[in-house]
Amino acid sequence: MMGPSITAYLILAAALFTTGAVGVLVRRSPLIILLSLEIMLNGANLALIAFSRYHGELDGHDCQGEDLAVAASEVVVGLGLIVAMSRRRLDLDVDRLTTLRG
Amino acid sequence: MVAAAWICLFAPLAAAAAITLAGNRLSRPGAGYVATASVGAAFVAALVAFASLLGRDGEQRDVSSTAWTWLSAGNLDFELSILVDPLSVLMMLIVTGVGALIVGYSIGYMDGEDEERRFFAYMALFVFSMLLLVQSGNFLMLLAGWGLVGLSSYLLIGFHQERPSAIAAAKKAFIMNAFGDATMVLALFLLVQQAGTLDYGGTFAQAEELASNGWVVNLIALGLLGGAVAKSAQLPLQTWLPDAMEGPTPVSALIHAATMVTAGVFLLVRTAPLFEVAPRIQDLAAGLGAATLLLAGLIALVQTDIKRVIAYSTMSQIGYMFLGAGLGAYANGMFHLMTHAFFKALLFLAAGIVIHALVGEQDIRKMGGLRRLMPRTWLAFLVGGLALAGMPPLSGFFSKDSILASALASGTYGQILLAAGLVGAFLTGLYTFRMIFIVFGGAPSEHVREHLHLHGRKEGPFWMTATVAVLAVLAVVGGGVQIAGVWHPLADFLRTSAEPLVEPSVAQDLITSAIAVALGLAGIAVAWWTYAVKRISPPRPSAARLTLERKFYFDEAYDLLFYRPAVMLARAWGNWIERPLIFGSISGLSAGTRGLARGVSDTQTGFLRTYALAIAGGVAILALVFVSVRA
């Protein structure tokens, strides 16, 4: 059962993570930021599973399962926030949410 | 006897506490009755102590009693103890006897005044403080009484606390007295160091050993003298006393007649063994007394406030007492202290009746012709004035002339001081009768006709006239306690407390009496000619007069010497040290913190991406660190 080498998986994972991170940093729509976060998580998950297979152990799978649960909960909360924002007729633009400015 | 002495000491304190705690539950005159009763009870207790002391032999008239040990440190024990001996019993009788009359008088004088209760609580506290001072069995309790007298005089002088001048006078009295307290404390430190005890008996027994070290004993005596001079308003700490006239008239009487200012004389006599081994300091005390009696007599000549005239006469008379006690004529000094308490209280309280009748007016220039309107007050004033001027057979004659005779018997130095005392006798007659002729002589002045406020035929409320009458009788007969050449029971009584250093012969007594009475009469005659016959109205400015009215510029000199430099120094420290260093460092610290906070808060942009980037950057750095450390 040979597939591509672990390097290829890791490069793909890094690419996914970077894409997500850049998305989080540069996009303004909270919906897209949530999507980007999911991409980052999936990059991490891919890396976990790749390591798991490489070492022939199941630890990475365990971690990835927990990650999925965390990601799902995070989406619930995040989407809930976005719905609440639009109900209040706030702009869906994170650059306008600057209450924390010192 | 010991129990009586303790009752005497604590009765006034109990009254002060009761009046304070009872508050509104006690009526205003009620407070006066409580205070008077307590001081009266103290007087009765003092009489009991006196009687039982008389029942003992001369050598055993020296009883001390200790309530408890207050402080114990190493070999030093400070006890709350009282000493009952002829000297303290005499002072107890004077303080409580005259004090009770004055407090009783206040019931009439303060009637209708706001805060009578506070007044009477203070009066009782004052009497207690003075009793503690005279009854103390060691120097530490003496110091406690000394300080308490200063405190209660501060409270009473500043009784009219709505008047800025009263507050200023109270502060002045307190600060001057605190200076004296400080020199006394220094003397006590030296005593503890050198003698190892503060008991009267213990220290006096070591007086001879202390004397072997000349400068120590001189310093101790000088420190004690500093306290005496401040409390008794002698040169150079005399300036608080005339200002103390801001207090109500009974307070002036209490401070000037029965208590407080006599404390210095008492101290000179009480600590006589220490002063005797420091003869130069004792001479200094006598010299200061002579200088003060002259100076105060001169200033009294130009005062226009009736109470201030009497105040300066007090300073002058205390000067006589210092003169006597400083020359070692202890019994004569104490004798004058006693008669002075009678006639000075009489003068003050009679002046109080006049002020009361004129609705608070104290300026003698606005008075006149009161003799026909207030004949009994005039009589009381006349008795007091004649006693003050030392006219026979009133009390002041016997006591003052016994001091002058002692001065004559004390060698060259004493005779120089005698000259001052004789000039003082002339001045006393002059200023006393200047006041009496101006206030009572002639036709009623316009002010008197408009403002005189008498209750029918009575010249004052019962309590005021009755107490003045008692004092008038005492001022007349008080001198009979001791008559030179006839008998001298007072001197014999006090002999066990303080053995006199000089005992004038009868001939010397007669000579000084004759001269002093002649000079006093001359003074009265000049006053009569100037103020009764020619009715010269007081104000006539000239350089000499201005100097006198400015009280020899003592206040100005102290202002220039102590107050201004102190203020300038304080201002310099404030400007050059406190503001840049202390204030500057604190405000610099706060400004720096604030600037830093502002800088840090700039990083809080509120943009989500900034935080995300910061987290990502932080994680990246951490990852780098971990990787590089492992490698």
Short mmCIF file of N, CA, C and O in Angstrom, two decimals, chain B residues 349-419:
data_model
loop_
_atom_site.label_atom_id
_atom_site.label_comp_id
_atom_site.label_asym_id
_atom_site.label_seq_id
_atom_site.Cartn_x
_atom_site.Cartn_y
_atom_site.Cartn_z
N LEU B 349 -12.34 89.38 88.50
CA LEU B 349 -13.77 89.10 88.56
C LEU B 349 -14.54 90.41 88.67
O LEU B 349 -15.62 90.54 88.08
N ALA B 350 -13.99 91.40 89.38
CA ALA B 350 -14.66 92.71 89.43
C ALA B 350 -14.65 93.33 88.04
O ALA B 350 -15.65 93.91 87.59
N ALA B 351 -13.53 93.21 87.34
CA ALA B 351 -13.49 93.72 85.97
C ALA B 351 -14.52 92.99 85.12
O ALA B 351 -15.16 93.59 84.24
N GLY B 352 -14.70 91.70 85.42
CA GLY B 352 -15.71 90.93 84.69
C GLY B 352 -17.10 91.49 84.92
O GLY B 352 -17.92 91.56 84.00
N ILE B 353 -17.37 91.93 86.15
CA ILE B 353 -18.69 92.53 86.43
C ILE B 353 -18.86 93.80 85.60
O ILE B 353 -19.91 94.04 85.00
N VAL B 354 -17.79 94.60 85.54
CA VAL B 354 -17.86 95.84 84.76
C VAL B 354 -18.11 95.51 83.29
O VAL B 354 -18.99 96.09 82.63
N ILE B 355 -17.33 94.55 82.77
CA ILE B 355 -17.47 94.19 81.36
C ILE B 355 -18.86 93.64 81.09
O ILE B 355 -19.51 93.97 80.09
N HIS B 356 -19.34 92.84 82.01
CA HIS B 356 -20.68 92.26 81.89
C HIS B 356 -21.73 93.36 81.85
O HIS B 356 -22.63 93.35 81.02
N ALA B 357 -21.59 94.35 82.76
CA ALA B 357 -22.58 95.43 82.83
C ALA B 357 -22.52 96.30 81.59
O ALA B 357 -23.52 96.90 81.19
N LEU B 358 -21.33 96.40 80.97
CA LEU B 358 -21.20 97.24 79.77
C LEU B 358 -21.33 96.39 78.50
O LEU B 358 -20.87 96.80 77.44
N VAL B 359 -21.92 95.22 78.62
CA VAL B 359 -22.20 94.35 77.48
C VAL B 359 -20.93 94.10 76.65
O VAL B 359 -20.88 94.32 75.45
N GLY B 360 -19.88 93.65 77.34
CA GLY B 360 -18.70 93.19 76.62
C GLY B 360 -17.67 94.24 76.32
O GLY B 360 -16.64 93.94 75.72
N GLU B 361 -17.88 95.50 76.75
CA GLU B 361 -16.89 96.53 76.42
C GLU B 361 -15.69 96.41 77.36
O GLU B 361 -15.84 96.32 78.57
N GLN B 362 -14.46 96.42 76.77
CA GLN B 362 -13.26 96.28 77.60
C GLN B 362 -12.34 97.50 77.50
O GLN B 362 -11.31 97.55 78.16
N ASP B 363 -12.68 98.46 76.68
CA ASP B 363 -11.79 99.60 76.45
C ASP B 363 -12.03 100.63 77.55
O ASP B 363 -13.12 101.19 77.66
N ILE B 364 -10.97 100.92 78.34
CA ILE B 364 -11.17 101.84 79.47
C ILE B 364 -11.40 103.26 78.99
O ILE B 364 -11.95 104.09 79.71
N ARG B 365 -11.02 103.57 77.74
CA ARG B 365 -11.26 104.93 77.25
C ARG B 365 -12.75 105.21 77.09
O ARG B 365 -13.18 106.35 77.11
N LYS B 366 -13.52 104.16 76.93
CA LYS B 366 -14.96 104.35 76.78
C LYS B 366 -15.68 104.31 78.12
O LYS B 366 -16.89 104.49 78.18
N MET B 367 -14.92 104.02 79.20
CA MET B 367 -15.55 103.92 80.51
C MET B 367 -15.34 105.22 81.27
O MET B 367 -14.60 106.09 80.86
N GLY B 368 -15.96 105.30 82.41
CA GLY B 368 -15.78 106.46 83.26
C GLY B 368 -17.01 106.64 84.13
O GLY B 368 -18.13 106.25 83.76
N GLY B 369 -16.77 107.19 85.32
CA GLY B 369 -17.88 107.53 86.19
C GLY B 369 -18.68 106.37 86.70
O GLY B 369 -19.85 106.53 87.06
N LEU B 370 -18.06 105.19 86.77
CA LEU B 370 -18.83 104.04 87.22
C LEU B 370 -18.98 103.99 88.74
O LEU B 370 -19.70 103.16 89.26
N ARG B 371 -18.28 104.90 89.43
CA ARG B 371 -18.26 104.81 90.89
C ARG B 371 -19.67 104.95 91.47
O ARG B 371 -20.08 104.19 92.34
N ARG B 372 -20.43 105.91 90.96
CA ARG B 372 -21.77 106.12 91.51
C ARG B 372 -22.74 105.07 91.01
O ARG B 372 -23.71 104.76 91.68
N LEU B 373 -22.48 104.57 89.80
CA LEU B 373 -23.42 103.61 89.22
C LEU B 373 -23.23 102.22 89.78
O LEU B 373 -24.17 101.45 89.92
N MET B 374 -21.98 101.88 90.08
CA MET B 374 -21.71 100.54 90.60
C MET B 374 -20.86 100.66 91.85
O MET B 374 -19.69 100.29 91.85
N PRO B 375 -21.42 101.16 92.94
CA PRO B 375 -20.58 101.47 94.12
C PRO B 375 -19.93 100.23 94.73
O PRO B 375 -18.78 100.30 95.18
N ARG B 376 -20.64 99.11 94.73
CA ARG B 376 -20.04 97.93 95.38
C ARG B 376 -18.89 97.36 94.54
O ARG B 376 -17.88 96.92 95.06
N THR B 377 -19.09 97.38 93.22
CA THR B 377 -18.00 96.93 92.36
C THR B 377 -16.80 97.85 92.53
O THR B 377 -15.65 97.41 92.55
N TRP B 378 -17.09 99.15 92.65
CA TRP B 378 -16.00 100.10 92.85
C TRP B 378 -15.24 99.76 94.12
O TRP B 378 -14.00 99.77 94.16
N LEU B 379 -15.98 99.44 95.17
CA LEU B 379 -15.34 99.11 96.44
C LEU B 379 -14.45 97.87 96.28
O LEU B 379 -13.30 97.85 96.73
N ALA B 380 -14.99 96.86 95.59
CA ALA B 380 -14.21 95.63 95.38
C ALA B 380 -12.94 95.94 94.60
O ALA B 380 -11.84 95.48 94.93
N PHE B 381 -13.10 96.75 93.56
CA PHE B 381 -11.95 97.12 92.74
C PHE B 381 -10.93 97.89 93.57
O PHE B 381 -9.72 97.70 93.43
N LEU B 382 -11.44 98.76 94.40
CA LEU B 382 -10.54 99.57 95.22
C LEU B 382 -9.74 98.68 96.17
O LEU B 382 -8.52 98.85 96.32
N VAL B 383 -10.43 97.71 96.78
CA VAL B 383 -9.73 96.79 97.68
C VAL B 383 -8.65 96.04 96.91
O VAL B 383 -7.48 95.97 97.33
N GLY B 384 -9.04 95.51 95.73
CA GLY B 384 -8.07 94.78 94.93
C GLY B 384 -6.92 95.67 94.52
O GLY B 384 -5.74 95.27 94.58
N GLY B 385 -7.23 96.90 94.10
CA GLY B 385 -6.18 97.81 93.65
C GLY B 385 -5.23 98.19 94.78
O GLY B 385 -4.00 98.22 94.59
N LEU B 386 -5.78 98.45 95.96
CA LEU B 386 -4.92 98.82 97.09
C LEU B 386 -4.05 97.64 97.51
O LEU B 386 -2.86 97.81 97.82
N ALA B 387 -4.64 96.44 97.46
CA ALA B 387 -3.84 95.26 97.80
C ALA B 387 -2.73 95.07 96.78
O ALA B 387 -1.59 94.77 97.13
N LEU B 388 -3.07 95.28 95.51
CA LEU B 388 -2.07 95.13 94.46
C LEU B 388 -0.96 96.16 94.63
O LEU B 388 0.22 95.85 94.45
N ALA B 389 -1.33 97.37 94.98
CA ALA B 389 -0.32 98.41 95.15
C ALA B 389 0.44 98.25 96.46
O ALA B 389 1.35 99.03 96.75
N GLY B 390 0.04 97.28 97.27
CA GLY B 390 0.77 97.01 98.50
C GLY B 390 0.53 98.02 99.60
O GLY B 390 1.45 98.41 100.33
N MET B 391 -0.72 98.45 99.74
CA MET B 391 -1.03 99.42 100.79
C MET B 391 -1.43 98.68 102.07
O MET B 391 -2.21 97.72 102.02
N PRO B 392 -0.90 99.10 103.21
CA PRO B 392 -1.32 98.47 104.46
C PRO B 392 -2.75 98.89 104.78
O PRO B 392 -3.14 100.00 104.41
N PRO B 393 -3.52 98.07 105.44
CA PRO B 393 -3.17 96.74 105.95
C PRO B 393 -3.67 95.62 105.04
O PRO B 393 -3.97 94.55 105.54
N LEU B 394 -3.75 95.88 103.74
CA LEU B 394 -4.28 94.85 102.85
C LEU B 394 -3.20 93.79 102.59
O LEU B 394 -2.02 93.99 102.86
N SER B 395 -3.66 92.68 102.00
CA SER B 395 -2.79 91.50 101.94
C SER B 395 -1.52 91.74 101.14
O SER B 395 -0.44 91.29 101.52
N GLY B 396 -1.64 92.48 100.02
CA GLY B 396 -0.47 92.67 99.17
C GLY B 396 0.68 93.37 99.89
O GLY B 396 1.85 93.16 99.56
N PHE B 397 0.37 94.19 100.86
CA PHE B 397 1.39 94.92 101.61
C PHE B 397 2.35 93.96 102.29
O PHE B 397 3.57 94.03 102.13
N PHE B 398 1.77 93.00 103.02
CA PHE B 398 2.61 92.09 103.80
C PHE B 398 3.46 91.20 102.90
O PHE B 398 4.65 91.00 103.16
N SER B 399 2.83 90.70 101.83
CA SER B 399 3.55 89.72 101.04
C SER B 399 4.60 90.38 100.16
O SER B 399 5.74 89.92 100.07
N LYS B 400 4.25 91.48 99.51
CA LYS B 400 5.22 92.11 98.63
C LYS B 400 6.40 92.64 99.43
O LYS B 400 7.56 92.48 99.03
N ASP B 401 6.11 93.25 100.56
CA ASP B 401 7.20 93.84 101.32
C ASP B 401 8.10 92.78 101.94
O ASP B 401 9.29 93.02 102.14
N SER B 402 7.55 91.60 102.19
CA SER B 402 8.44 90.56 102.71
C SER B 402 9.44 90.13 101.64
O SER B 402 10.59 89.82 101.93
N ILE B 403 9.00 90.16 100.36
CA ILE B 403 9.94 89.83 99.28
C ILE B 403 11.01 90.92 99.18
O ILE B 403 12.21 90.65 99.04
N LEU B 404 10.57 92.17 99.25
CA LEU B 404 11.53 93.28 99.14
C LEU B 404 12.53 93.23 100.29
O LEU B 404 13.73 93.48 100.09
N ALA B 405 12.05 92.90 101.49
CA ALA B 405 12.96 92.82 102.63
C ALA B 405 13.98 91.71 102.42
O ALA B 405 15.17 91.87 102.73
N SER B 406 13.53 90.58 101.84
CA SER B 406 14.47 89.50 101.56
C SER B 406 15.52 89.96 100.57
O SER B 406 16.70 89.60 100.67
N ALA B 407 15.10 90.77 99.58
CA ALA B 407 16.07 91.28 98.61
C ALA B 407 17.09 92.16 99.31
O ALA B 407 18.29 92.10 99.02
N LEU B 408 16.62 92.96 100.25
CA LEU B 408 17.55 93.84 100.97
C LEU B 408 18.56 93.01 101.76
O LEU B 408 19.73 93.38 101.89
N ALA B 409 18.11 91.85 102.24
CA ALA B 409 18.98 91.01 103.06
C ALA B 409 19.87 90.10 102.23
O ALA B 409 20.60 89.28 102.77
N SER B 410 19.82 90.20 100.89
CA SER B 410 20.54 89.24 100.05
C SER B 410 21.81 89.79 99.41
O SER B 410 22.18 89.35 98.32
N GLY B 411 22.44 90.75 100.03
CA GLY B 411 23.72 91.22 99.50
C GLY B 411 23.55 92.19 98.34
O GLY B 411 22.44 92.67 98.05
N THR B 412 24.67 92.44 97.63
CA THR B 412 24.66 93.47 96.60
C THR B 412 23.68 93.15 95.49
O THR B 412 22.90 94.00 95.06
N TYR B 413 23.75 91.88 95.03
CA TYR B 413 22.88 91.50 93.92
C TYR B 413 21.42 91.71 94.30
O TYR B 413 20.63 92.30 93.56
N GLY B 414 21.08 91.27 95.52
CA GLY B 414 19.71 91.44 95.99
C GLY B 414 19.33 92.90 96.06
O GLY B 414 18.20 93.27 95.74
N GLN B 415 20.29 93.75 96.44
CA GLN B 415 19.94 95.17 96.58
C GLN B 415 19.73 95.84 95.23
O GLN B 415 18.90 96.76 95.10
N ILE B 416 20.47 95.36 94.20
CA ILE B 416 20.19 95.88 92.86
C ILE B 416 18.77 95.53 92.45
O ILE B 416 18.00 96.37 91.95
N LEU B 417 18.42 94.26 92.71
CA LEU B 417 17.07 93.82 92.37
C LEU B 417 16.04 94.54 93.22
O LEU B 417 14.92 94.82 92.76
N LEU B 418 16.43 94.86 94.44
CA LEU B 418 15.52 95.60 95.32
C LEU B 418 15.14 96.93 94.68
O LEU B 418 13.97 97.34 94.72
N ALA B 419 16.13 97.60 94.06
CA ALA B 419 15.85 98.87 93.40
C ALA B 419 14.77 98.67 92.34
O ALA B 419 13.80 99.45 92.26
#
